């Protein structure tokens, strides 16, 4: 097999030469034809020069240079080159700063040989770890990034969704449209994982110890975090039509709420009476649309009576929240048009409504129940 380790570098002059050297022994142990492809974005510290020097000693080292557009953009360029020019059967992602142990390469490759298509060097499975010296802030970014990826983007069976140490089958990558991932930075990791899952890839996680770099510094920036946050929701939208429908229903609820509110005001009804009536009408219209459209496919095993009761509890809560917000804002900002306070009242109610209705009122039956239910039909 032809194995290509893609090493993105930006200012890794202190690390890249040593890493190229350190990879040679584990390469030997794999028994495969292994190469390194450094993707350097014209690092001002002379990283490319050090790679060229290493090329004289190690013929299996390739260098690709380009403009700096982010970690994801570098990986996309590198992977394309590895597949087309180097005819890779397996492509590795790996950091060039020794956070990933070169001696783990054969272990990841072994998991691939055992049948996986997408192997993750995972910090968040039994036996893996993040650096003990990581500051609370860095820990939080990593943990919450993974939580978001798992529960919002829907990657939940995977424990380490943002890992940058991975071995991927070339044929899987050839089936993925790398040019249309729409990511430039670190969000690449979850975007690629998402596509791999869409392709039905067999994903395996191998525990690794991620160690902090000792030379140079991390390039993770604010821009990466913002792109990551947006990408998580984008993947969520793509994966669940349910969420899209929920947004549409929510939009219709806003129209119904403000429409009824305005009609009542025009009919001479006082605003503190018109507000809860308009809220209640929109809560009912939202429930009906969600019940018969958004969550229609959810094979709930609960009785309609139970669902109705839960719906009433959720409605009351949403009504209280929404009306409470309206009253508070109306008194705090009497000069605002009442429609504005009424609209702002919708925001907290929508969140509570979706969470409670999705996970409680219209909750999916647990797998065993669902199976029994299907058999019954
Ligand atoms: N070519 C190129 N262009 N390389 C880049 C760029 C870029 O814009 N940004 C970062 N790199 C390279 C770095 O030089 C390094 O070799 C590797 O990508 C990882 O960058 P670090 O800056 O060291 O990342 P990190 O340690 O903060 O993040 C690691 O953990 C994250 C999850 O916690 C990486 O493994 C990430 O991929 C991972 O998502
Ligand atoms: Mn690093």
Short mmCIF file of C-alpha atoms and ligand atoms in Angstrom, two decimals:
data_model
loop_
_atom_site.label_atom_id
_atom_site.label_comp_id
_atom_site.label_asym_id
_atom_site.label_seq_id
_atom_site.Cartn_x
_atom_site.Cartn_y
_atom_site.Cartn_z
CA UNK A 1 0.00 0.00 0.00
CA UNK A 2 1.07 3.54 -0.68
CA UNK A 3 0.74 5.57 2.53
CA UNK A 4 1.06 9.36 2.46
CA UNK A 5 1.32 11.37 5.66
CA UNK A 6 0.14 14.92 4.99
CA UNK A 7 1.89 17.38 7.31
CA UNK A 8 0.47 20.91 7.19
CA UNK A 9 3.02 23.42 8.45
CA UNK A 10 3.00 27.07 9.32
CA UNK A 11 6.13 28.23 11.12
CA UNK A 12 7.30 24.80 12.18
CA UNK A 13 11.00 25.31 11.42
CA UNK A 14 11.94 24.02 14.86
CA UNK A 15 9.87 20.85 14.46
CA UNK A 16 9.51 19.71 10.87
CA UNK A 17 13.06 18.48 10.25
CA UNK A 18 13.09 16.41 13.43
CA UNK A 19 9.64 15.00 12.69
CA UNK A 20 10.53 13.92 9.16
CA UNK A 21 13.48 12.08 10.65
CA UNK A 22 11.43 10.58 13.50
CA UNK A 23 8.83 9.17 11.11
CA UNK A 24 11.31 7.02 9.16
CA UNK A 25 11.65 4.20 11.73
CA UNK A 26 7.88 3.72 12.26
CA UNK A 27 7.48 3.81 8.46
CA UNK A 28 9.92 0.89 8.19
CA UNK A 29 7.91 -1.05 10.76
CA UNK A 30 4.65 -0.79 8.79
CA UNK A 31 6.12 -2.71 5.86
CA UNK A 32 4.35 -0.35 3.44
CA UNK A 33 5.58 2.26 0.97
CA UNK A 34 5.31 5.39 3.11
CA UNK A 35 5.85 9.01 2.10
CA UNK A 36 5.53 12.45 3.69
CA UNK A 37 3.84 15.39 2.00
CA UNK A 38 4.56 18.68 3.72
CA UNK A 39 2.02 21.39 2.87
CA UNK A 40 3.68 24.66 3.79
CA UNK A 41 2.02 28.04 3.36
CA UNK A 42 5.18 30.07 2.74
CA UNK A 43 6.08 30.11 6.43
CA UNK A 44 8.18 33.19 7.11
CA UNK A 45 10.42 31.21 9.48
CA UNK A 46 11.97 29.16 6.68
CA UNK A 47 10.13 25.88 7.24
CA UNK A 48 10.25 25.07 3.51
CA UNK A 49 14.03 25.41 3.41
CA UNK A 50 14.38 22.83 6.15
CA UNK A 51 12.06 20.46 4.27
CA UNK A 52 14.16 20.85 1.11
CA UNK A 53 17.25 20.02 3.10
CA UNK A 54 15.57 16.91 4.51
CA UNK A 55 14.58 15.87 0.99
CA UNK A 56 18.25 15.37 0.19
CA UNK A 57 18.51 12.71 2.88
CA UNK A 58 15.02 11.23 2.58
CA UNK A 59 13.69 10.58 -0.94
CA UNK A 60 10.19 9.89 0.42
CA UNK A 61 9.60 13.55 1.33
CA UNK A 62 7.48 15.83 -0.88
CA UNK A 63 6.78 19.53 -0.52
CA UNK A 64 3.76 21.51 -1.64
CA UNK A 65 3.81 25.28 -1.24
CA UNK A 66 0.99 27.79 -1.41
CA UNK A 67 -0.79 30.80 0.02
CA UNK A 68 -2.00 30.68 3.61
CA UNK A 69 -5.74 30.13 3.78
CA UNK A 70 -6.05 28.01 6.91
CA UNK A 71 -5.51 24.48 8.16
CA UNK A 72 -8.46 23.00 6.25
CA UNK A 73 -7.47 24.63 2.98
CA UNK A 74 -3.95 23.21 3.40
CA UNK A 75 -5.30 19.70 4.04
CA UNK A 76 -7.61 19.86 1.04
CA UNK A 77 -4.72 20.83 -1.23
CA UNK A 78 -2.48 18.20 0.29
CA UNK A 79 -5.02 15.39 0.09
CA UNK A 80 -5.81 16.15 -3.53
CA UNK A 81 -2.11 16.00 -4.37
CA UNK A 82 -1.63 12.80 -2.38
CA UNK A 83 -4.49 11.09 -4.21
CA UNK A 84 -3.79 12.30 -7.75
CA UNK A 85 -0.02 12.68 -7.97
CA UNK A 86 1.23 10.28 -5.31
CA UNK A 87 -1.51 7.68 -5.90
CA UNK A 88 -2.10 7.23 -2.17
CA UNK A 89 -4.06 4.22 -0.89
CA UNK A 90 -4.02 5.68 2.60
CA UNK A 91 -3.78 9.34 3.61
CA UNK A 92 -2.74 10.40 7.10
CA UNK A 93 -3.49 13.70 8.79
CA UNK A 94 -0.89 14.64 11.37
CA UNK A 95 0.36 17.75 13.18
CA UNK A 96 3.97 18.75 12.58
CA UNK A 97 4.60 19.85 16.18
CA UNK A 98 5.08 16.43 17.87
CA UNK A 99 1.66 16.60 19.52
CA UNK A 100 1.09 13.31 17.72
CA UNK A 101 3.59 10.54 18.42
CA UNK A 102 5.28 9.28 15.23
CA UNK A 103 5.42 5.84 16.84
CA UNK A 104 1.59 5.71 16.78
CA UNK A 105 1.51 5.65 12.97
CA UNK A 106 1.74 1.85 12.67
CA UNK A 107 -1.05 1.45 15.26
CA UNK A 108 -3.46 3.65 13.32
CA UNK A 109 -2.54 1.88 10.10
CA UNK A 110 -3.20 -1.48 11.73
CA UNK A 111 -6.78 -0.43 12.57
CA UNK A 112 -7.24 0.44 8.92
CA UNK A 113 -5.87 -2.93 7.83
CA UNK A 114 -8.29 -4.56 10.25
CA UNK A 115 -11.17 -3.15 8.24
CA UNK A 116 -11.81 0.47 9.19
CA UNK A 117 -11.97 3.18 6.52
CA UNK A 118 -11.42 6.16 8.79
CA UNK A 119 -9.19 5.78 11.84
CA UNK A 120 -9.05 8.50 14.47
CA UNK A 121 -6.17 8.91 16.89
CA UNK A 122 -8.54 9.68 19.73
CA UNK A 123 -7.94 11.62 22.94
CA UNK A 124 -11.39 10.94 24.29
CA UNK A 125 -11.63 7.18 24.36
CA UNK A 126 -10.45 4.89 27.17
CA UNK A 127 -6.65 5.02 27.19
CA UNK A 128 -6.36 8.34 25.36
CA UNK A 129 -5.60 11.71 26.94
CA UNK A 130 -5.18 15.43 26.56
CA UNK A 131 -2.13 17.18 28.09
CA UNK A 132 -2.31 17.58 31.86
CA UNK A 133 -0.74 21.01 31.50
CA UNK A 134 -3.45 22.37 29.19
CA UNK A 135 -4.94 25.59 30.57
CA UNK A 136 -8.63 25.43 31.54
CA UNK A 137 -9.46 27.61 28.54
CA UNK A 138 -7.80 25.25 26.03
CA UNK A 139 -9.48 22.25 27.68
CA UNK A 140 -12.86 23.96 27.48
CA UNK A 141 -12.46 24.77 23.78
CA UNK A 142 -11.58 21.18 23.00
CA UNK A 143 -14.29 19.62 25.18
CA UNK A 144 -17.05 21.98 24.11
CA UNK A 145 -15.99 21.80 20.48
CA UNK A 146 -16.43 18.05 20.69
CA UNK A 147 -19.74 18.29 22.52
CA UNK A 148 -21.08 20.65 19.87
CA UNK A 149 -19.84 18.41 17.08
CA UNK A 150 -21.36 15.35 18.69
CA UNK A 151 -24.75 16.62 19.76
CA UNK A 152 -25.47 19.45 17.35
CA UNK A 153 -23.72 18.35 14.18
CA UNK A 154 -24.92 14.82 14.93
CA UNK A 155 -21.55 13.05 14.98
CA UNK A 156 -22.35 11.59 18.41
CA UNK A 157 -21.03 8.03 18.16
CA UNK A 158 -17.55 9.49 17.62
CA UNK A 159 -15.78 10.62 20.80
CA UNK A 160 -13.03 12.75 19.29
CA UNK A 161 -14.50 14.62 16.33
CA UNK A 162 -11.87 17.37 16.14
CA UNK A 163 -8.76 15.19 16.25
CA UNK A 164 -6.02 16.04 13.76
CA UNK A 165 -4.34 12.61 13.74
CA UNK A 166 -6.21 10.31 11.38
CA UNK A 167 -5.65 7.59 8.79
CA UNK A 168 -8.12 7.59 5.92
CA UNK A 169 -8.61 5.15 3.07
CA UNK A 170 -7.81 6.80 -0.27
CA UNK A 171 -10.89 5.39 -1.97
CA UNK A 172 -13.11 6.92 0.67
CA UNK A 173 -11.50 10.31 0.07
CA UNK A 174 -11.96 9.89 -3.68
CA UNK A 175 -15.72 9.55 -3.09
CA UNK A 176 -15.81 12.80 -1.12
CA UNK A 177 -16.00 16.12 -2.95
CA UNK A 178 -13.12 17.85 -1.18
CA UNK A 179 -13.58 21.03 -3.20
CA UNK A 180 -17.02 21.60 -1.75
CA UNK A 181 -16.46 21.20 1.97
CA UNK A 182 -16.77 24.99 2.38
CA UNK A 183 -14.30 25.19 5.24
CA UNK A 184 -10.94 26.92 5.50
CA UNK A 185 -9.79 26.43 9.05
CA UNK A 186 -9.92 23.85 11.83
CA UNK A 187 -13.60 23.15 11.08
CA UNK A 188 -12.21 20.95 8.33
CA UNK A 189 -11.91 18.13 10.85
CA UNK A 190 -15.64 17.88 11.54
CA UNK A 191 -16.61 18.67 7.94
CA UNK A 192 -14.56 15.75 6.63
CA UNK A 193 -15.76 13.40 9.36
CA UNK A 194 -19.35 14.31 8.51
CA UNK A 195 -18.81 13.50 4.82
CA UNK A 196 -17.10 10.22 5.72
CA UNK A 197 -20.14 9.21 7.76
CA UNK A 198 -22.46 10.15 4.89
CA UNK A 199 -20.46 7.77 2.71
CA UNK A 200 -21.07 5.02 5.27
CA UNK A 201 -17.41 4.79 6.26
CA UNK A 202 -16.45 2.38 9.02
CA UNK A 203 -14.95 4.63 11.68
CA UNK A 204 -12.56 3.42 14.37
CA UNK A 205 -10.99 5.27 17.27
CA UNK A 206 -7.57 4.31 18.55
CA UNK A 207 -6.49 5.90 21.85
CA UNK A 208 -3.58 8.34 21.72
CA UNK A 209 -1.88 10.65 24.18
CA UNK A 210 -1.90 14.17 22.77
CA UNK A 211 1.14 16.04 24.12
CA UNK A 212 1.62 19.78 24.16
CA UNK A 213 4.10 21.19 21.69
CA UNK A 214 7.44 22.29 23.16
CA UNK A 215 8.54 24.46 20.23
CA UNK A 216 6.59 27.10 18.31
CA UNK A 217 2.99 28.01 19.02
CA UNK A 218 -0.58 26.98 18.20
CA UNK A 219 -2.24 28.63 15.19
CA UNK A 220 -5.80 28.06 16.38
CA UNK A 221 -7.43 31.50 16.11
CA UNK A 222 -10.68 33.30 16.69
CA UNK A 223 -11.56 32.95 13.02
CA UNK A 224 -11.30 29.16 13.34
CA UNK A 225 -13.60 29.12 16.35
CA UNK A 226 -16.23 31.24 14.61
CA UNK A 227 -16.10 29.10 11.46
CA UNK A 228 -16.34 25.97 13.62
CA UNK A 229 -19.41 27.31 15.42
CA UNK A 230 -21.15 28.14 12.15
CA UNK A 231 -20.18 24.84 10.56
CA UNK A 232 -21.65 22.84 13.42
CA UNK A 233 -25.06 24.42 12.82
CA UNK A 234 -24.71 24.10 9.05
CA UNK A 235 -24.09 20.36 9.40
CA UNK A 236 -27.02 20.13 11.77
CA UNK A 237 -29.28 21.83 9.25
CA UNK A 238 -28.09 19.52 6.50
CA UNK A 239 -28.48 16.36 8.52
CA UNK A 240 -31.90 17.01 9.88
CA UNK A 241 -34.78 18.09 7.77
CA UNK A 242 -36.60 18.09 11.08
CA UNK A 243 -34.67 21.10 12.25
CA UNK A 244 -35.34 22.92 8.96
CA UNK A 245 -39.04 22.24 9.30
CA UNK A 246 -38.93 23.40 12.89
CA UNK A 247 -37.39 26.70 11.76
CA UNK A 248 -40.11 27.13 9.13
CA UNK A 249 -42.84 26.38 11.64
CA UNK A 250 -41.17 28.79 14.07
CA UNK A 251 -41.21 31.47 11.37
CA UNK A 252 -44.88 30.89 10.70
CA UNK A 253 -45.51 31.14 14.45
CA UNK A 254 -43.87 34.58 14.53
CA UNK A 255 -46.16 35.74 11.71
CA UNK A 256 -49.24 34.29 13.43
CA UNK A 257 -48.27 35.76 16.81
CA UNK A 258 -47.55 39.29 15.55
CA UNK A 259 -50.49 39.18 13.11
CA UNK A 260 -53.03 38.24 15.79
CA UNK A 261 -51.45 40.75 18.20
CA UNK A 262 -51.78 43.59 15.68
CA UNK A 263 -55.36 42.60 14.75
CA UNK A 264 -56.37 42.62 18.41
CA UNK A 265 -54.68 45.99 19.04
CA UNK A 266 -56.49 47.43 16.01
CA UNK A 267 -59.76 46.01 17.35
CA UNK A 268 -59.19 48.07 20.51
CA UNK A 269 -58.03 45.27 22.84
CA UNK A 270 -55.53 46.41 25.50
CA UNK A 271 -51.95 45.27 24.87
CA UNK A 272 -51.62 43.28 28.12
CA UNK A 273 -54.65 41.21 27.12
CA UNK A 274 -53.80 41.01 23.41
CA UNK A 275 -50.29 39.72 24.14
CA UNK A 276 -51.12 36.40 25.89
CA UNK A 277 -53.96 35.68 23.44
CA UNK A 278 -51.64 36.12 20.45
CA UNK A 279 -48.98 33.98 22.13
CA UNK A 280 -51.49 31.22 22.86
CA UNK A 281 -52.84 31.19 19.30
CA UNK A 282 -49.32 30.86 17.89
CA UNK A 283 -48.38 28.15 20.40
CA UNK A 284 -51.39 26.12 19.26
CA UNK A 285 -50.66 26.65 15.56
CA UNK A 286 -47.02 25.67 16.15
CA UNK A 287 -48.04 22.54 18.00
CA UNK A 288 -50.43 21.43 15.29
CA UNK A 289 -47.86 22.01 12.53
CA UNK A 290 -45.11 20.28 14.50
CA UNK A 291 -47.32 17.35 15.42
CA UNK A 292 -48.65 16.70 11.93
CA UNK A 293 -45.63 17.79 9.91
CA UNK A 294 -42.27 18.35 11.66
CA UNK A 295 -42.35 15.33 13.97
CA UNK A 296 -44.76 13.25 11.89
CA UNK A 297 -42.24 10.44 11.31
CA UNK A 298 -41.47 10.04 14.98
CA UNK A 299 -43.03 6.77 15.90
CA UNK A 300 -44.04 7.71 19.38
CA UNK A 301 -45.42 4.95 21.57
CA UNK A 302 -47.15 7.31 23.98
CA UNK A 303 -50.87 7.79 24.02
CA UNK A 304 -52.25 10.90 22.34
CA UNK A 305 -53.72 11.88 25.72
CA UNK A 306 -50.25 11.83 27.32
CA UNK A 307 -48.83 13.82 24.42
CA UNK A 308 -51.65 16.32 24.76
CA UNK A 309 -51.01 16.70 28.48
CA UNK A 310 -47.29 17.24 27.94
CA UNK A 311 -48.08 19.72 25.20
CA UNK A 312 -50.21 21.72 27.59
CA UNK A 313 -47.46 21.84 30.19
CA UNK A 314 -44.92 23.00 27.60
CA UNK A 315 -47.38 25.58 26.26
CA UNK A 316 -48.04 27.01 29.70
CA UNK A 317 -44.32 27.31 30.34
CA UNK A 318 -43.71 28.92 26.95
CA UNK A 319 -46.64 31.25 27.50
CA UNK A 320 -45.33 32.29 30.93
CA UNK A 321 -41.85 32.90 29.55
CA UNK A 322 -43.04 34.78 26.52
CA UNK A 323 -45.61 36.87 28.38
CA UNK A 324 -43.19 37.49 31.25
CA UNK A 325 -40.64 38.84 28.79
CA UNK A 326 -43.32 41.03 27.18
CA UNK A 327 -44.45 42.50 30.51
CA UNK A 328 -40.90 43.14 31.72
CA UNK A 329 -39.85 44.79 28.45
CA UNK A 330 -43.07 46.84 28.24
CA UNK A 331 -42.39 48.31 31.66
CA UNK A 332 -38.65 48.73 31.18
CA UNK A 333 -38.95 50.30 27.72
CA UNK A 334 -42.41 51.92 27.50
CA UNK A 335 -41.31 53.90 24.43
CA UNK A 336 -40.75 50.73 22.33
CA UNK A 337 -43.51 49.70 19.91
CA UNK A 338 -45.42 46.86 21.63
CA UNK A 339 -44.69 44.57 18.66
CA UNK A 340 -40.97 44.70 19.46
CA UNK A 341 -41.47 43.52 23.06
CA UNK A 342 -43.91 40.89 21.82
CA UNK A 343 -41.33 39.67 19.28
CA UNK A 344 -38.49 39.49 21.82
CA UNK A 345 -40.75 37.41 24.02
CA UNK A 346 -40.81 34.75 21.32
CA UNK A 347 -37.07 34.09 21.53
CA UNK A 348 -36.75 32.33 24.91
CA UNK A 349 -40.08 30.59 24.40
CA UNK A 350 -38.90 29.11 21.08
CA UNK A 351 -35.83 27.55 22.65
CA UNK A 352 -37.81 26.03 25.52
CA UNK A 353 -40.50 24.91 23.11
CA UNK A 354 -38.13 23.11 20.78
CA UNK A 355 -36.09 21.43 23.48
CA UNK A 356 -39.10 20.23 25.49
CA UNK A 357 -41.24 19.26 22.52
CA UNK A 358 -38.43 17.52 20.70
CA UNK A 359 -37.01 15.62 23.67
CA UNK A 360 -40.12 15.17 25.76
CA UNK A 361 -43.49 15.64 24.02
CA UNK A 362 -42.49 14.12 20.69
CA UNK A 363 -39.58 12.08 21.99
CA UNK A 364 -38.41 9.18 19.86
CA UNK A 365 -39.32 5.80 21.22
CA UNK A 366 -36.26 3.96 22.55
CA UNK A 367 -34.89 1.43 20.01
CA UNK A 368 -36.49 -1.64 21.64
CA UNK A 369 -39.87 0.07 21.79
CA UNK A 370 -39.57 1.21 18.23
CA UNK A 371 -38.85 -2.32 17.08
CA UNK A 372 -41.88 -3.68 18.89
CA UNK A 373 -43.97 -0.87 17.52
CA UNK A 374 -42.87 -1.60 13.96
CA UNK A 375 -43.69 -5.27 14.38
CA UNK A 376 -47.12 -4.36 15.69
CA UNK A 377 -47.95 -2.38 12.59
N1 LIG B 1 -0.19 24.87 5.97
C1 LIG B 1 -0.79 25.29 7.08
N2 LIG B 1 -1.63 26.38 7.01
N3 LIG B 1 -0.60 24.63 8.22
C2 LIG B 1 -1.23 25.06 9.32
C3 LIG B 1 -2.08 26.16 9.35
C4 LIG B 1 -2.28 26.86 8.12
O1 LIG B 1 -3.01 27.86 8.03
N4 LIG B 1 -2.57 26.32 10.61
C5 LIG B 1 -2.02 25.34 11.34
N5 LIG B 1 -1.18 24.59 10.58
C6 LIG B 1 -0.39 23.42 10.98
C7 LIG B 1 0.57 23.67 12.12
O2 LIG B 1 1.80 24.14 11.66
C8 LIG B 1 0.69 22.28 12.76
O3 LIG B 1 1.60 21.47 12.09
C9 LIG B 1 -0.71 21.71 12.56
O4 LIG B 1 -1.28 22.44 11.47
C10 LIG B 1 -1.60 21.85 13.80
O5 LIG B 1 -1.61 23.22 14.15
P1 LIG B 1 -1.53 23.72 15.68
O6 LIG B 1 -1.59 25.19 15.64
O7 LIG B 1 -0.39 23.07 16.38
O8 LIG B 1 -2.91 23.16 16.19
P2 LIG B 1 -3.39 22.85 17.66
O9 LIG B 1 -2.36 22.09 18.41
O10 LIG B 1 -3.91 24.10 18.25
O11 LIG B 1 -4.65 21.92 17.32
C11 LIG B 1 -4.59 20.51 17.28
O12 LIG B 1 -5.67 19.99 18.00
C12 LIG B 1 -6.95 20.33 17.46
C13 LIG B 1 -8.04 19.78 18.30
O13 LIG B 1 -7.88 20.12 19.63
C14 LIG B 1 -4.68 20.00 15.83
O14 LIG B 1 -4.47 18.58 15.86
C15 LIG B 1 -6.00 20.28 15.18
O15 LIG B 1 -6.10 19.64 13.90
C16 LIG B 1 -7.10 19.77 16.07
O16 LIG B 1 -8.36 20.13 15.51
MN1 LIG B 2 -0.35 21.84 18.02
#
